[in-house]
Amino acid sequence: MREKLALATFFITIVAVAAGVVYYFGAVFLLRLILGIGFLGLTLLFALVFALTAYAKSKHVVWSFFGFLASAYALYQTYTWQNPMHVLWVIVAFGLAFIAFLWWISEPSLSLVERLRSAESLYRAGNYRAAAIKWEKKGLYEKAAEAYIKAELLESAAWCYEKAEKFEKAAQLYEALAEKKEDSYFWKEASEFYKKAGNYEKSAECLAKYAEEEPWFWEDVAELYEKAGNKEKAEYALRKALEYYKKEAEEEGVFWEDVAKIYEKLGEKELAVGAWTKFAKYCEAEAEKDPAWYKHAAEAYEKIGAEKKAEEMKKKYEEFKESKKKG
């Protein structure tokens, strides 16, 4: 409410000042004042841009210099009011320049000739990149993707297939990129798009290649193989995940929980109990420093059927919660 009131007050003040200027000095003076303030701002802006582009030896120094001259001249004419039409022509010139700028930034990577030609003619001429850009802008993503492939711009093609919801084709391109660039990141992307396409087997295969470098993804690989109905490969992936978590657990005990859960998935109950026991002891030791860990210790002891220890941990956790409320 305050913001609306402040805004209304501001506009009322502006209108009142403008009305006062017209009353005492006339409408033409108000027009000159508005134009003068506007051109003063433009002159200062172009002067700053000119100085920066000149210092940087940029190719844009020319248009910034002409912008400075035009706005400064319009400012002078607004002050003297000797040739009001000149001010109008400068405004028209700036308007046309702004329209041209908007046209240019709509397709900044295309030359003037490419902008004027149709996507079809560019494609027939073998200018696949430019044709793809034009089709992409029109929302014709499949045609754009095909043109990008011919231009050997596979990442752009994959992005277009994604926009067209052709996820399997996008995944195939990411596979090709992974092999071509030897970058494991693309295996993960391929996996994501195969998953979106519902091809869990291929998704798992691609993620497995990514997991060779990022082993904490082996458990995700196992889940994908399970969805694909490939139990043998799912178990293999789980054992790879187990191998990784056991190594981490030796260094940081919190990972014994992950080890225990994987043993449970593999149906190895005795080994799971051993891992839960190690996790429970780790949590109990951590609770000496942070009592919030008593909750996790209680859950771990329940897993192995140690009811007395679980109750003891629960009691300590409840005491911790009560002390937090009081203090």
mmCIF file of C-alpha atoms in Angstrom:
data_model
loop_
_atom_site.group_PDB
_atom_site.id
_atom_site.type_symbol
_atom_site.label_atom_id
_atom_site.label_comp_id
_atom_site.label_asym_id
_atom_site.label_seq_id
_atom_site.Cartn_x
_atom_site.Cartn_y
_atom_site.Cartn_z
ATOM 1 C CA MET A 1 0.000 0.000 0.000
ATOM 2 C CA ARG A 2 2.829 2.390 0.892
ATOM 3 C CA GLU A 3 4.580 1.668 -2.402
ATOM 4 C CA LYS A 4 1.399 2.454 -4.371
ATOM 5 C CA LEU A 5 0.901 5.665 -2.414
ATOM 6 C CA ALA A 6 4.522 6.715 -3.016
ATOM 7 C CA LEU A 7 4.195 5.937 -6.738
ATOM 8 C CA ALA A 8 0.946 7.909 -7.011
ATOM 9 C CA THR A 9 2.529 10.850 -5.166
ATOM 10 C CA PHE A 10 5.510 10.761 -7.534
ATOM 11 C CA PHE A 11 3.335 10.851 -10.656
ATOM 12 C CA ILE A 12 1.126 13.597 -9.255
ATOM 13 C CA THR A 13 4.250 15.643 -8.488
ATOM 14 C CA ILE A 14 5.613 15.146 -12.020
ATOM 15 C CA VAL A 15 2.271 16.162 -13.578
ATOM 16 C CA ALA A 16 2.043 19.201 -11.290
ATOM 17 C CA VAL A 17 5.582 20.330 -12.187
ATOM 18 C CA ALA A 18 4.890 19.816 -15.910
ATOM 19 C CA ALA A 19 1.643 21.796 -15.624
ATOM 20 C CA GLY A 20 3.496 24.561 -13.809
ATOM 21 C CA VAL A 21 6.178 24.747 -16.515
ATOM 22 C CA VAL A 22 3.543 24.924 -19.253
ATOM 23 C CA TYR A 23 1.632 27.614 -17.356
ATOM 24 C CA TYR A 24 4.637 29.868 -16.763
ATOM 25 C CA PHE A 25 6.871 29.114 -19.783
ATOM 26 C CA GLY A 26 4.674 27.411 -22.385
ATOM 27 C CA ALA A 27 4.339 23.942 -23.904
ATOM 28 C CA VAL A 28 7.296 24.414 -26.260
ATOM 29 C CA PHE A 29 9.614 25.106 -23.325
ATOM 30 C CA LEU A 30 8.415 21.910 -21.624
ATOM 31 C CA LEU A 31 9.139 19.935 -24.818
ATOM 32 C CA ARG A 32 12.628 21.474 -25.056
ATOM 33 C CA LEU A 33 13.261 20.702 -21.389
ATOM 34 C CA ILE A 34 12.282 17.038 -21.797
ATOM 35 C CA LEU A 35 14.329 16.661 -24.994
ATOM 36 C CA GLY A 36 17.262 18.475 -23.417
ATOM 37 C CA ILE A 37 17.356 16.169 -20.413
ATOM 38 C CA GLY A 38 17.054 13.130 -22.697
ATOM 39 C CA PHE A 39 19.820 14.205 -25.090
ATOM 40 C CA LEU A 40 22.074 15.256 -22.198
ATOM 41 C CA GLY A 41 21.789 11.720 -20.838
ATOM 42 C CA LEU A 42 22.508 10.209 -24.259
ATOM 43 C CA THR A 43 25.489 12.518 -24.807
ATOM 44 C CA LEU A 44 27.047 11.519 -21.491
ATOM 45 C CA LEU A 45 26.331 7.843 -22.160
ATOM 46 C CA PHE A 46 27.874 7.886 -25.644
ATOM 47 C CA ALA A 47 30.868 9.871 -24.332
ATOM 48 C CA LEU A 48 31.495 7.140 -21.753
ATOM 49 C CA VAL A 49 31.057 4.346 -24.316
ATOM 50 C CA PHE A 50 33.332 6.160 -26.778
ATOM 51 C CA ALA A 51 36.044 6.557 -24.138
ATOM 52 C CA LEU A 52 35.848 2.875 -23.153
ATOM 53 C CA THR A 53 35.802 1.537 -26.727
ATOM 54 C CA ALA A 54 38.667 3.862 -27.731
ATOM 55 C CA TYR A 55 40.717 2.671 -24.759
ATOM 56 C CA ALA A 56 39.948 -0.974 -25.599
ATOM 57 C CA LYS A 57 40.620 -0.344 -29.323
ATOM 58 C CA SER A 58 37.247 -1.879 -30.087
ATOM 59 C CA LYS A 59 35.616 -1.913 -33.508
ATOM 60 C CA HIS A 60 32.550 -0.325 -31.880
ATOM 61 C CA VAL A 61 34.398 2.951 -31.355
ATOM 62 C CA VAL A 62 33.048 4.315 -34.666
ATOM 63 C CA TRP A 63 29.333 3.990 -33.937
ATOM 64 C CA SER A 64 29.814 5.246 -30.357
ATOM 65 C CA PHE A 65 31.602 8.339 -31.740
ATOM 66 C CA PHE A 66 28.780 9.067 -34.215
ATOM 67 C CA GLY A 67 26.246 8.493 -31.441
ATOM 68 C CA PHE A 68 28.068 11.042 -29.290
ATOM 69 C CA LEU A 69 28.181 13.610 -32.120
ATOM 70 C CA ALA A 70 24.483 13.165 -32.990
ATOM 71 C CA SER A 71 23.257 13.404 -29.395
ATOM 72 C CA ALA A 72 25.523 16.401 -28.663
ATOM 73 C CA TYR A 73 24.282 18.193 -31.780
ATOM 74 C CA ALA A 74 20.645 17.482 -30.855
ATOM 75 C CA LEU A 75 21.351 18.786 -27.332
ATOM 76 C CA TYR A 76 22.766 22.006 -28.806
ATOM 77 C CA GLN A 77 19.773 22.441 -31.137
ATOM 78 C CA THR A 78 17.370 21.784 -28.248
ATOM 79 C CA TYR A 79 19.081 24.580 -26.324
ATOM 80 C CA THR A 80 19.196 27.127 -29.170
ATOM 81 C CA TRP A 81 15.996 25.944 -30.934
ATOM 82 C CA GLN A 82 17.282 27.390 -34.210
ATOM 83 C CA ASN A 83 16.519 24.266 -36.297
ATOM 84 C CA PRO A 84 13.869 22.188 -34.496
ATOM 85 C CA MET A 85 13.549 19.900 -37.527
ATOM 86 C CA HIS A 86 17.171 18.839 -37.042
ATOM 87 C CA VAL A 87 16.220 17.574 -33.595
ATOM 88 C CA LEU A 88 13.392 15.580 -35.177
ATOM 89 C CA TRP A 89 15.749 14.027 -37.732
ATOM 90 C CA VAL A 90 18.176 13.007 -35.000
ATOM 91 C CA ILE A 91 15.295 11.359 -33.100
ATOM 92 C CA VAL A 92 14.249 9.520 -36.285
ATOM 93 C CA ALA A 93 17.867 8.434 -36.866
ATOM 94 C CA PHE A 94 18.158 7.095 -33.321
ATOM 95 C CA GLY A 95 14.835 5.279 -33.738
ATOM 96 C CA LEU A 96 15.971 3.609 -36.950
ATOM 97 C CA ALA A 97 19.317 2.720 -35.360
ATOM 98 C CA PHE A 98 17.506 1.133 -32.418
ATOM 99 C CA ILE A 99 15.295 -0.934 -34.753
ATOM 100 C CA ALA A 100 18.394 -2.046 -36.672
ATOM 101 C CA PHE A 101 20.060 -2.985 -33.392
ATOM 102 C CA LEU A 102 17.075 -5.113 -32.360
ATOM 103 C CA TRP A 103 17.116 -6.794 -35.780
ATOM 104 C CA TRP A 104 20.828 -7.487 -35.429
ATOM 105 C CA ILE A 105 20.668 -9.001 -31.936
ATOM 106 C CA SER A 106 17.832 -11.297 -33.029
ATOM 107 C CA GLU A 107 20.375 -13.277 -35.100
ATOM 108 C CA PRO A 108 23.827 -11.949 -34.083
ATOM 109 C CA SER A 109 25.765 -14.869 -35.549
ATOM 110 C CA LEU A 110 24.407 -14.384 -39.082
ATOM 111 C CA SER A 111 25.831 -12.117 -41.754
ATOM 112 C CA LEU A 112 23.668 -9.591 -43.594
ATOM 113 C CA VAL A 113 23.326 -11.898 -46.633
ATOM 114 C CA GLU A 114 22.400 -14.870 -44.417
ATOM 115 C CA ARG A 115 19.728 -12.803 -42.707
ATOM 116 C CA LEU A 116 18.103 -11.901 -46.009
ATOM 117 C CA ARG A 117 18.038 -15.449 -47.387
ATOM 118 C CA SER A 118 15.515 -18.101 -46.385
ATOM 119 C CA ALA A 119 16.501 -21.154 -44.360
ATOM 120 C CA GLU A 120 15.618 -23.403 -47.309
ATOM 121 C CA SER A 121 17.895 -21.555 -49.734
ATOM 122 C CA LEU A 122 20.725 -21.530 -47.205
ATOM 123 C CA TYR A 123 20.317 -25.284 -46.698
ATOM 124 C CA ARG A 124 20.352 -25.959 -50.449
ATOM 125 C CA ALA A 125 23.510 -23.849 -50.737
ATOM 126 C CA GLY A 126 25.208 -25.991 -48.096
ATOM 127 C CA ASN A 127 25.159 -23.288 -45.428
ATOM 128 C CA TYR A 128 23.739 -25.699 -42.856
ATOM 129 C CA ARG A 129 24.674 -23.694 -39.754
ATOM 130 C CA ALA A 130 22.797 -20.578 -40.872
ATOM 131 C CA ALA A 131 19.799 -22.636 -42.014
ATOM 132 C CA ALA A 132 19.716 -24.397 -38.650
ATOM 133 C CA ILE A 133 19.782 -21.096 -36.754
ATOM 134 C CA LYS A 134 16.832 -19.794 -38.774
ATOM 135 C CA TRP A 135 14.792 -22.992 -38.330
ATOM 136 C CA GLU A 136 15.594 -23.072 -34.631
ATOM 137 C CA LYS A 137 14.346 -19.505 -34.266
ATOM 138 C CA LYS A 138 11.080 -20.496 -35.971
ATOM 139 C CA GLY A 139 10.636 -23.433 -33.601
ATOM 140 C CA LEU A 140 11.257 -26.036 -36.307
ATOM 141 C CA TYR A 141 13.568 -27.962 -34.014
ATOM 142 C CA GLU A 142 13.787 -31.281 -35.882
ATOM 143 C CA LYS A 143 14.746 -29.567 -39.140
ATOM 144 C CA ALA A 144 17.214 -27.407 -37.230
ATOM 145 C CA ALA A 145 18.743 -30.489 -35.603
ATOM 146 C CA GLU A 146 19.240 -32.216 -38.962
ATOM 147 C CA ALA A 147 20.942 -29.108 -40.328
ATOM 148 C CA TYR A 148 23.150 -28.816 -37.246
ATOM 149 C CA ILE A 149 24.218 -32.447 -37.721
ATOM 150 C CA LYS A 150 25.263 -31.684 -41.300
ATOM 151 C CA ALA A 151 27.180 -28.668 -39.957
ATOM 152 C CA GLU A 152 28.829 -31.040 -37.435
ATOM 153 C CA LEU A 153 27.471 -29.017 -34.514
ATOM 154 C CA LEU A 154 26.260 -31.982 -32.520
ATOM 155 C CA GLU A 155 25.645 -30.230 -29.197
ATOM 156 C CA SER A 156 23.339 -27.721 -30.871
ATOM 157 C CA ALA A 157 21.602 -30.576 -32.686
ATOM 158 C CA ALA A 158 21.104 -32.465 -29.423
ATOM 159 C CA TRP A 159 19.621 -29.368 -27.805
ATOM 160 C CA CYS A 160 17.137 -29.019 -30.690
ATOM 161 C CA TYR A 161 16.107 -32.668 -30.434
ATOM 162 C CA GLU A 162 15.564 -32.092 -26.720
ATOM 163 C CA LYS A 163 13.300 -29.110 -27.494
ATOM 164 C CA ALA A 164 11.416 -31.284 -29.998
ATOM 165 C CA GLU A 165 11.116 -33.990 -27.295
ATOM 166 C CA LYS A 166 12.982 -36.469 -29.488
ATOM 167 C CA PHE A 167 14.914 -37.720 -26.487
ATOM 168 C CA GLU A 168 16.311 -40.900 -28.044
ATOM 169 C CA LYS A 169 17.867 -38.939 -30.905
ATOM 170 C CA ALA A 170 19.324 -36.436 -28.437
ATOM 171 C CA ALA A 171 20.799 -39.324 -26.437
ATOM 172 C CA GLN A 172 22.408 -40.825 -29.550
ATOM 173 C CA LEU A 173 24.095 -37.521 -30.291
ATOM 174 C CA TYR A 174 25.426 -37.262 -26.732
ATOM 175 C CA GLU A 175 26.813 -40.786 -27.125
ATOM 176 C CA ALA A 176 28.594 -39.685 -30.282
ATOM 177 C CA LEU A 177 29.944 -36.614 -28.500
ATOM 178 C CA ALA A 178 31.206 -38.723 -25.593
ATOM 179 C CA GLU A 179 33.196 -40.930 -27.960
ATOM 180 C CA LYS A 180 34.370 -38.069 -30.150
ATOM 181 C CA LYS A 181 35.463 -35.703 -27.373
ATOM 182 C CA GLU A 182 36.335 -38.396 -24.822
ATOM 183 C CA ASP A 183 34.429 -36.415 -22.198
ATOM 184 C CA SER A 184 32.524 -38.518 -19.642
ATOM 185 C CA TYR A 185 30.046 -35.688 -19.024
ATOM 186 C CA PHE A 186 28.321 -36.578 -22.298
ATOM 187 C CA TRP A 187 27.761 -40.170 -21.120
ATOM 188 C CA LYS A 188 25.731 -38.787 -18.229
ATOM 189 C CA GLU A 189 23.726 -36.578 -20.608
ATOM 190 C CA ALA A 190 23.107 -39.547 -22.915
ATOM 191 C CA SER A 191 21.903 -41.573 -19.938
ATOM 192 C CA GLU A 192 19.473 -38.837 -18.880
ATOM 193 C CA PHE A 193 17.873 -38.637 -22.326
ATOM 194 C CA TYR A 194 17.651 -42.388 -22.810
ATOM 195 C CA LYS A 195 15.895 -42.442 -19.428
ATOM 196 C CA LYS A 196 13.450 -39.770 -20.609
ATOM 197 C CA ALA A 197 12.827 -41.843 -23.716
ATOM 198 C CA GLY A 198 12.055 -44.865 -21.532
ATOM 199 C CA ASN A 199 15.071 -46.848 -22.763
ATOM 200 C CA TYR A 200 16.432 -47.907 -19.364
ATOM 201 C CA GLU A 201 18.878 -50.477 -20.737
ATOM 202 C CA LYS A 202 20.723 -47.895 -22.854
ATOM 203 C CA SER A 203 20.441 -45.348 -20.059
ATOM 204 C CA ALA A 204 22.149 -47.777 -17.684
ATOM 205 C CA GLU A 205 24.877 -48.603 -20.230
ATOM 206 C CA CYS A 206 25.737 -44.927 -20.676
ATOM 207 C CA LEU A 207 25.653 -44.154 -16.964
ATOM 208 C CA ALA A 208 27.898 -47.159 -16.311
ATOM 209 C CA LYS A 209 30.529 -45.574 -18.537
ATOM 210 C CA TYR A 210 30.167 -42.357 -16.549
ATOM 211 C CA ALA A 211 30.392 -44.306 -13.271
ATOM 212 C CA GLU A 212 33.812 -45.620 -14.293
ATOM 213 C CA GLU A 213 35.077 -42.126 -13.499
ATOM 214 C CA GLU A 214 32.435 -41.121 -10.921
ATOM 215 C CA PRO A 215 31.855 -44.363 -8.953
ATOM 216 C CA TRP A 216 29.138 -43.002 -6.636
ATOM 217 C CA PHE A 217 26.777 -43.393 -9.629
ATOM 218 C CA TRP A 218 26.994 -47.211 -9.642
ATOM 219 C CA GLU A 219 23.936 -47.475 -7.418
ATOM 220 C CA ASP A 220 21.954 -45.382 -9.937
ATOM 221 C CA VAL A 221 23.213 -47.687 -12.679
ATOM 222 C CA ALA A 222 21.847 -50.653 -10.725
ATOM 223 C CA GLU A 223 18.425 -48.995 -10.391
ATOM 224 C CA LEU A 224 18.274 -48.398 -14.132
ATOM 225 C CA TYR A 225 19.185 -52.020 -14.909
ATOM 226 C CA GLU A 226 16.489 -53.146 -12.453
ATOM 227 C CA LYS A 227 13.928 -51.035 -14.315
ATOM 228 C CA ALA A 228 15.153 -52.580 -17.560
ATOM 229 C CA GLY A 229 14.665 -56.056 -16.042
ATOM 230 C CA ASN A 230 18.345 -56.966 -16.315
ATOM 231 C CA LYS A 231 18.974 -58.493 -12.871
ATOM 232 C CA GLU A 232 22.433 -59.815 -13.699
ATOM 233 C CA LYS A 233 23.808 -56.405 -14.669
ATOM 234 C CA ALA A 234 21.929 -54.751 -11.802
ATOM 235 C CA GLU A 235 23.764 -57.023 -9.351
ATOM 236 C CA TYR A 236 27.089 -56.297 -11.055
ATOM 237 C CA ALA A 237 26.476 -52.554 -10.669
ATOM 238 C CA LEU A 238 25.485 -52.989 -7.012
ATOM 239 C CA ARG A 239 28.707 -54.850 -6.319
ATOM 240 C CA LYS A 240 30.663 -52.026 -7.974
ATOM 241 C CA ALA A 241 28.790 -49.574 -5.729
ATOM 242 C CA LEU A 242 29.559 -51.786 -2.721
ATOM 243 C CA GLU A 243 33.234 -51.793 -3.631
ATOM 244 C CA TYR A 244 33.230 -47.982 -3.720
ATOM 245 C CA TYR A 245 31.274 -47.483 -0.458
ATOM 246 C CA LYS A 246 33.369 -50.016 1.482
ATOM 247 C CA LYS A 247 36.501 -48.140 0.530
ATOM 248 C CA GLU A 248 34.911 -44.839 1.595
ATOM 249 C CA ALA A 249 33.597 -46.358 4.836
ATOM 250 C CA GLU A 250 37.099 -47.327 5.889
ATOM 251 C CA GLU A 251 38.009 -43.640 5.734
ATOM 252 C CA GLU A 252 34.697 -42.114 6.862
ATOM 253 C CA GLY A 253 32.371 -44.300 8.944
ATOM 254 C CA VAL A 254 29.166 -42.618 7.827
ATOM 255 C CA PHE A 255 29.319 -44.679 4.612
ATOM 256 C CA TRP A 256 28.701 -47.921 6.533
ATOM 257 C CA GLU A 257 25.004 -47.124 6.207
ATOM 258 C CA ASP A 258 25.310 -47.235 2.392
ATOM 259 C CA VAL A 259 27.291 -50.472 2.632
ATOM 260 C CA ALA A 260 24.581 -52.003 4.836
ATOM 261 C CA LYS A 261 21.778 -50.990 2.479
ATOM 262 C CA ILE A 262 23.553 -52.481 -0.540
ATOM 263 C CA TYR A 263 24.155 -55.762 1.317
ATOM 264 C CA GLU A 264 20.406 -55.813 2.027
ATOM 265 C CA LYS A 265 19.632 -55.316 -1.653
ATOM 266 C CA LEU A 266 21.968 -58.176 -2.494
ATOM 267 C CA GLY A 267 20.244 -60.388 0.078
ATOM 268 C CA GLU A 268 23.410 -60.824 2.157
ATOM 269 C CA LYS A 269 21.796 -60.379 5.565
ATOM 270 C CA GLU A 270 24.718 -61.354 7.801
ATOM 271 C CA LEU A 271 27.052 -58.933 6.077
ATOM 272 C CA ALA A 272 24.342 -56.259 6.267
ATOM 273 C CA VAL A 273 24.120 -56.778 10.060
ATOM 274 C CA GLY A 274 27.880 -56.365 10.337
ATOM 275 C CA ALA A 275 27.745 -53.093 8.388
ATOM 276 C CA TRP A 276 24.775 -51.795 10.412
ATOM 277 C CA THR A 277 26.710 -52.601 13.605
ATOM 278 C CA LYS A 278 29.670 -50.544 12.419
ATOM 279 C CA PHE A 279 27.354 -47.707 11.454
ATOM 280 C CA ALA A 280 25.615 -47.821 14.855
ATOM 281 C CA LYS A 281 28.956 -47.582 16.667
ATOM 282 C CA TYR A 282 30.010 -44.725 14.411
ATOM 283 C CA CYS A 283 26.765 -42.838 15.172
ATOM 284 C CA GLU A 284 27.149 -43.454 18.916
ATOM 285 C CA ALA A 285 30.669 -42.056 18.831
ATOM 286 C CA GLU A 286 29.536 -39.016 16.833
ATOM 287 C CA ALA A 287 26.703 -38.451 19.320
ATOM 288 C CA GLU A 288 29.285 -37.642 21.967
ATOM 289 C CA LYS A 289 30.033 -34.504 19.967
ATOM 290 C CA ASP A 290 26.575 -33.925 18.490
ATOM 291 C CA PRO A 291 23.642 -35.583 20.353
ATOM 292 C CA ALA A 292 21.469 -35.397 17.209
ATOM 293 C CA TRP A 293 23.333 -38.539 16.100
ATOM 294 C CA TYR A 294 21.585 -40.552 18.835
ATOM 295 C CA LYS A 295 18.548 -40.739 16.530
ATOM 296 C CA HIS A 296 20.594 -42.439 13.774
ATOM 297 C CA ALA A 297 22.272 -44.706 16.334
ATOM 298 C CA ALA A 298 18.846 -45.841 17.598
ATOM 299 C CA GLU A 299 17.675 -46.620 14.051
ATOM 300 C CA ALA A 300 20.860 -48.587 13.318
ATOM 301 C CA TYR A 301 20.591 -50.644 16.526
ATOM 302 C CA GLU A 302 16.957 -51.421 15.680
ATOM 303 C CA LYS A 303 18.142 -52.759 12.317
ATOM 304 C CA ILE A 304 20.320 -55.360 14.026
ATOM 305 C CA GLY A 305 17.737 -56.205 16.689
ATOM 306 C CA ALA A 306 19.661 -54.664 19.590
ATOM 307 C CA GLU A 307 16.517 -53.406 21.329
ATOM 308 C CA LYS A 308 18.138 -52.366 24.614
ATOM 309 C CA LYS A 309 20.787 -50.290 22.867
ATOM 310 C CA ALA A 310 18.149 -48.811 20.575
ATOM 311 C CA GLU A 311 16.017 -47.789 23.588
ATOM 312 C CA GLU A 312 19.078 -46.326 25.299
ATOM 313 C CA MET A 313 19.869 -44.234 22.211
ATOM 314 C CA LYS A 314 16.235 -43.129 21.870
ATOM 315 C CA LYS A 315 16.171 -42.031 25.509
ATOM 316 C CA LYS A 316 19.317 -39.970 25.072
ATOM 317 C CA TYR A 317 17.906 -38.426 21.905
ATOM 318 C CA GLU A 318 14.657 -37.472 23.696
ATOM 319 C CA GLU A 319 16.685 -35.951 26.551
ATOM 320 C CA PHE A 320 18.622 -33.951 23.975
ATOM 321 C CA LYS A 321 15.385 -32.662 22.373
ATOM 322 C CA GLU A 322 13.955 -31.673 25.766
ATOM 323 C CA SER A 323 17.135 -29.806 26.691
ATOM 324 C CA LYS A 324 16.931 -27.895 23.402
ATOM 325 C CA LYS A 325 13.347 -26.846 24.155
ATOM 326 C CA LYS A 326 14.283 -25.580 27.602
ATOM 327 C CA GLY A 327 17.464 -23.914 26.617
#
